[in-house]
């Protein structure tokens, strides 16, 4: 099984280089000011120039058309990941602003949360299943919280998906085994402090994910 790996919340050229050199498939840039990993659309575009063969992903939360246009102009992302309350139709419309497609993120705490993704099948090109944010949170993701990954094990969909939420170099193998995921997405799990990427943890995470799947690179 070939595992896709996304390193998210990149906000420095050094972290981009570390991710690319380690073989990341996707590089995520969070254009959302409330995130400790936030970058502007222009900064994301500058960092994404070093993506190599990886795909760039703009992570947005309930963006309006003006924001989507700024991201397209500043970054021209391969993918847009929507992490807010966007409707299926809004997700489909956002495809006009990405080169390859749109992903929709969902907060998961129970099997019922997982079923919310069904409404989006056919409207998006991928799902990201993250931990549900804590009560009163001012942002929908990036909390580094784990959940019951086994909830995903029997989830069947023609839409590909990434596992996110509380992943680290130490537990990614367990997470893959419990969830049956074919792709993983990490941000805080490869940081030394919120928004500060650990340049050693990035290759450690990618190496652990690939070792668990028996591949050197997807």
Short mmCIF file of C-alpha atoms in Angstrom, two decimals:
data_model
loop_
_atom_site.label_atom_id
_atom_site.label_comp_id
_atom_site.label_asym_id
_atom_site.label_seq_id
_atom_site.Cartn_x
_atom_site.Cartn_y
_atom_site.Cartn_z
CA UNK A 1 0.00 0.00 0.00
CA UNK A 2 1.37 3.40 -0.97
CA UNK A 3 0.89 6.10 1.66
CA UNK A 4 0.45 9.76 0.75
CA UNK A 5 1.89 12.23 3.25
CA UNK A 6 0.91 15.86 3.75
CA UNK A 7 2.97 18.19 5.91
CA UNK A 8 0.69 21.07 6.84
CA UNK A 9 1.10 24.49 8.39
CA UNK A 10 4.37 25.23 6.63
CA UNK A 11 5.50 28.80 7.21
CA UNK A 12 9.22 28.92 6.50
CA UNK A 13 11.48 28.06 3.57
CA UNK A 14 13.48 25.71 5.80
CA UNK A 15 10.39 23.65 6.66
CA UNK A 16 9.45 23.45 2.99
CA UNK A 17 12.92 22.20 2.10
CA UNK A 18 12.86 19.63 4.91
CA UNK A 19 9.45 18.37 3.74
CA UNK A 20 10.43 18.15 0.08
CA UNK A 21 13.76 16.50 0.81
CA UNK A 22 12.01 13.89 2.99
CA UNK A 23 9.57 13.05 0.21
CA UNK A 24 6.31 14.72 1.24
CA UNK A 25 3.55 14.38 -1.34
CA UNK A 26 1.60 17.47 -0.27
CA UNK A 27 2.65 20.75 1.30
CA UNK A 28 -0.07 22.59 3.23
CA UNK A 29 -0.14 26.38 3.73
CA UNK A 30 -2.77 27.76 6.10
CA UNK A 31 -4.22 31.06 4.92
CA UNK A 32 -6.33 31.73 8.01
CA UNK A 33 -5.25 34.44 10.43
CA UNK A 34 -6.42 32.70 13.62
CA UNK A 35 -4.03 29.79 13.07
CA UNK A 36 -0.61 29.88 14.79
CA UNK A 37 0.69 28.62 11.44
CA UNK A 38 -0.97 31.34 9.36
CA UNK A 39 0.62 32.76 6.24
CA UNK A 40 -0.72 35.24 3.70
CA UNK A 41 -1.61 34.14 0.18
CA UNK A 42 1.49 35.92 -1.09
CA UNK A 43 3.75 34.22 1.48
CA UNK A 44 2.24 30.86 0.62
CA UNK A 45 3.02 31.51 -3.03
CA UNK A 46 6.63 32.32 -2.22
CA UNK A 47 7.09 29.20 -0.11
CA UNK A 48 5.29 27.00 -2.63
CA UNK A 49 7.84 27.87 -5.30
CA UNK A 50 10.13 25.37 -3.58
CA UNK A 51 7.63 22.51 -3.68
CA UNK A 52 9.53 20.40 -6.21
CA UNK A 53 7.38 17.45 -7.27
CA UNK A 54 5.04 17.82 -4.28
CA UNK A 55 1.57 19.35 -4.60
CA UNK A 56 0.70 22.62 -2.88
CA UNK A 57 -2.44 22.85 -0.74
CA UNK A 58 -4.07 26.10 0.40
CA UNK A 59 -5.96 25.51 3.65
CA UNK A 60 -8.86 27.96 4.03
CA UNK A 61 -11.81 28.45 6.37
CA UNK A 62 -15.09 29.69 4.88
CA UNK A 63 -13.32 31.85 2.27
CA UNK A 64 -15.30 34.40 0.28
CA UNK A 65 -14.72 34.91 -3.43
CA UNK A 66 -12.22 37.69 -2.76
CA UNK A 67 -10.10 35.40 -0.60
CA UNK A 68 -10.23 32.62 -3.17
CA UNK A 69 -9.13 35.08 -5.84
CA UNK A 70 -6.21 36.26 -3.66
CA UNK A 71 -5.10 32.69 -3.11
CA UNK A 72 -5.32 31.91 -6.81
CA UNK A 73 -3.31 35.01 -7.69
CA UNK A 74 -0.78 34.71 -4.89
CA UNK A 75 -0.27 30.97 -4.81
CA UNK A 76 -2.06 29.16 -7.67
CA UNK A 77 -2.51 26.08 -5.44
CA UNK A 78 -2.75 22.57 -6.76
CA UNK A 79 -5.45 21.88 -4.18
CA UNK A 80 -7.68 23.91 -1.89
CA UNK A 81 -8.61 22.37 1.46
CA UNK A 82 -11.77 23.84 2.98
CA UNK A 83 -11.97 23.55 6.74
CA UNK A 84 -15.09 25.51 7.66
CA UNK A 85 -18.85 25.19 7.19
CA UNK A 86 -18.74 25.25 3.39
CA UNK A 87 -21.69 23.59 1.62
CA UNK A 88 -21.17 20.90 -1.03
CA UNK A 89 -21.98 23.43 -3.76
CA UNK A 90 -19.53 25.97 -2.31
CA UNK A 91 -16.83 23.31 -2.35
CA UNK A 92 -17.58 22.51 -5.96
CA UNK A 93 -17.46 26.18 -6.90
CA UNK A 94 -14.04 26.52 -5.26
CA UNK A 95 -12.62 24.10 -7.82
CA UNK A 96 -12.31 27.06 -10.19
CA UNK A 97 -9.56 28.43 -7.96
CA UNK A 98 -7.36 25.31 -7.77
CA UNK A 99 -5.33 23.52 -10.40
CA UNK A 100 -6.29 19.98 -9.44
CA UNK A 101 -9.19 19.95 -7.02
CA UNK A 102 -10.77 20.68 -3.65
CA UNK A 103 -10.65 18.75 -0.38
CA UNK A 104 -13.12 19.10 2.48
CA UNK A 105 -12.08 18.64 6.11
CA UNK A 106 -14.37 17.25 8.81
CA UNK A 107 -14.03 17.13 12.59
CA UNK A 108 -14.60 13.59 13.84
CA UNK A 109 -15.60 12.45 17.30
CA UNK A 110 -18.18 9.77 16.47
CA UNK A 111 -19.45 7.64 13.61
CA UNK A 112 -22.24 10.18 13.07
CA UNK A 113 -19.66 12.89 12.35
CA UNK A 114 -18.09 10.68 9.75
CA UNK A 115 -21.36 10.27 7.90
CA UNK A 116 -21.51 14.04 7.29
CA UNK A 117 -18.95 13.49 4.55
CA UNK A 118 -21.45 11.52 2.49
CA UNK A 119 -23.21 14.73 1.42
CA UNK A 120 -20.01 15.92 -0.24
CA UNK A 121 -19.31 12.87 -2.39
CA UNK A 122 -19.18 13.97 -6.01
CA UNK A 123 -18.62 17.60 -5.02
CA UNK A 124 -15.02 17.33 -3.77
CA UNK A 125 -11.89 15.46 -4.74
CA UNK A 126 -10.80 14.37 -1.28
CA UNK A 127 -11.67 14.33 2.42
CA UNK A 128 -9.52 15.14 5.44
CA UNK A 129 -10.70 13.59 8.71
CA UNK A 130 -9.42 15.60 11.68
CA UNK A 131 -10.26 15.64 15.38
CA UNK A 132 -13.29 17.67 16.36
CA UNK A 133 -12.17 20.96 17.95
CA UNK A 134 -12.73 21.54 21.67
CA UNK A 135 -15.80 23.47 22.83
CA UNK A 136 -15.38 27.22 22.35
CA UNK A 137 -12.46 26.82 19.92
CA UNK A 138 -11.80 29.76 17.61
CA UNK A 139 -10.45 27.61 14.80
CA UNK A 140 -11.62 24.30 13.34
CA UNK A 141 -8.38 22.34 13.36
CA UNK A 142 -4.70 22.19 14.21
CA UNK A 143 -5.15 21.31 17.88
CA UNK A 144 -2.99 18.20 17.83
CA UNK A 145 -5.76 16.11 19.38
CA UNK A 146 -6.20 12.44 18.62
CA UNK A 147 -9.50 10.58 18.44
CA UNK A 148 -10.67 7.03 17.89
CA UNK A 149 -8.98 6.38 14.54
CA UNK A 150 -10.67 3.00 14.30
CA UNK A 151 -13.93 4.84 13.47
CA UNK A 152 -12.52 5.19 9.97
CA UNK A 153 -11.50 1.59 9.44
CA UNK A 154 -14.68 0.48 7.72
CA UNK A 155 -15.44 3.79 6.01
CA UNK A 156 -15.90 3.13 2.32
CA UNK A 157 -16.02 5.88 -0.28
CA UNK A 158 -14.90 6.47 -3.83
CA UNK A 159 -13.50 9.78 -2.56
CA UNK A 160 -9.91 9.42 -1.31
CA UNK A 161 -9.18 10.66 2.20
CA UNK A 162 -6.38 11.63 4.56
CA UNK A 163 -6.18 10.87 8.27
CA UNK A 164 -5.36 13.84 10.47
CA UNK A 165 -5.53 14.64 14.17
CA UNK A 166 -2.91 13.97 16.83
CA UNK A 167 -0.45 12.22 14.55
CA UNK A 168 3.25 12.08 15.46
CA UNK A 169 6.31 10.14 14.27
CA UNK A 170 5.76 7.83 17.26
CA UNK A 171 2.10 6.94 16.65
CA UNK A 172 1.58 7.23 12.89
CA UNK A 173 2.13 3.50 12.34
CA UNK A 174 -0.55 2.67 14.93
CA UNK A 175 -2.89 5.26 13.40
CA UNK A 176 -2.51 3.75 9.96
CA UNK A 177 -3.17 0.26 11.25
CA UNK A 178 -6.25 1.28 13.23
CA UNK A 179 -7.79 3.51 10.55
CA UNK A 180 -6.85 1.76 7.33
CA UNK A 181 -5.89 5.16 5.95
CA UNK A 182 -3.91 5.48 2.74
CA UNK A 183 -2.81 9.02 3.46
CA UNK A 184 -1.87 11.09 6.51
CA UNK A 185 -1.82 14.81 7.30
CA UNK A 186 0.29 16.29 10.11
CA UNK A 187 0.92 19.79 11.44
CA UNK A 188 1.44 20.10 15.20
CA UNK A 189 2.88 16.59 15.44
CA UNK A 190 6.07 17.75 13.73
CA UNK A 191 6.51 20.96 15.71
CA UNK A 192 8.65 22.01 18.66
CA UNK A 193 6.12 24.75 19.55
CA UNK A 194 2.85 25.90 17.95
CA UNK A 195 3.72 27.11 14.47
CA UNK A 196 7.41 26.16 14.72
CA UNK A 197 8.30 23.14 12.61
CA UNK A 198 10.87 20.69 13.95
CA UNK A 199 13.15 20.04 10.98
CA UNK A 200 14.13 16.63 12.36
CA UNK A 201 10.59 15.53 13.15
CA UNK A 202 9.42 16.06 9.55
CA UNK A 203 11.63 13.35 8.00
CA UNK A 204 11.04 11.15 11.05
CA UNK A 205 7.28 11.34 10.50
CA UNK A 206 7.49 10.66 6.78
CA UNK A 207 9.91 7.80 7.33
CA UNK A 208 7.67 6.22 9.96
CA UNK A 209 4.59 6.49 7.73
CA UNK A 210 6.38 4.95 4.78
CA UNK A 211 7.93 2.20 6.89
CA UNK A 212 4.50 1.27 8.21
CA UNK A 213 3.22 0.87 4.67
CA UNK A 214 6.31 -0.86 3.37
CA UNK A 215 7.10 1.86 0.83
CA UNK A 216 9.96 4.28 0.46
CA UNK A 217 7.95 6.91 -1.36
CA UNK A 218 4.41 7.16 -2.69
#
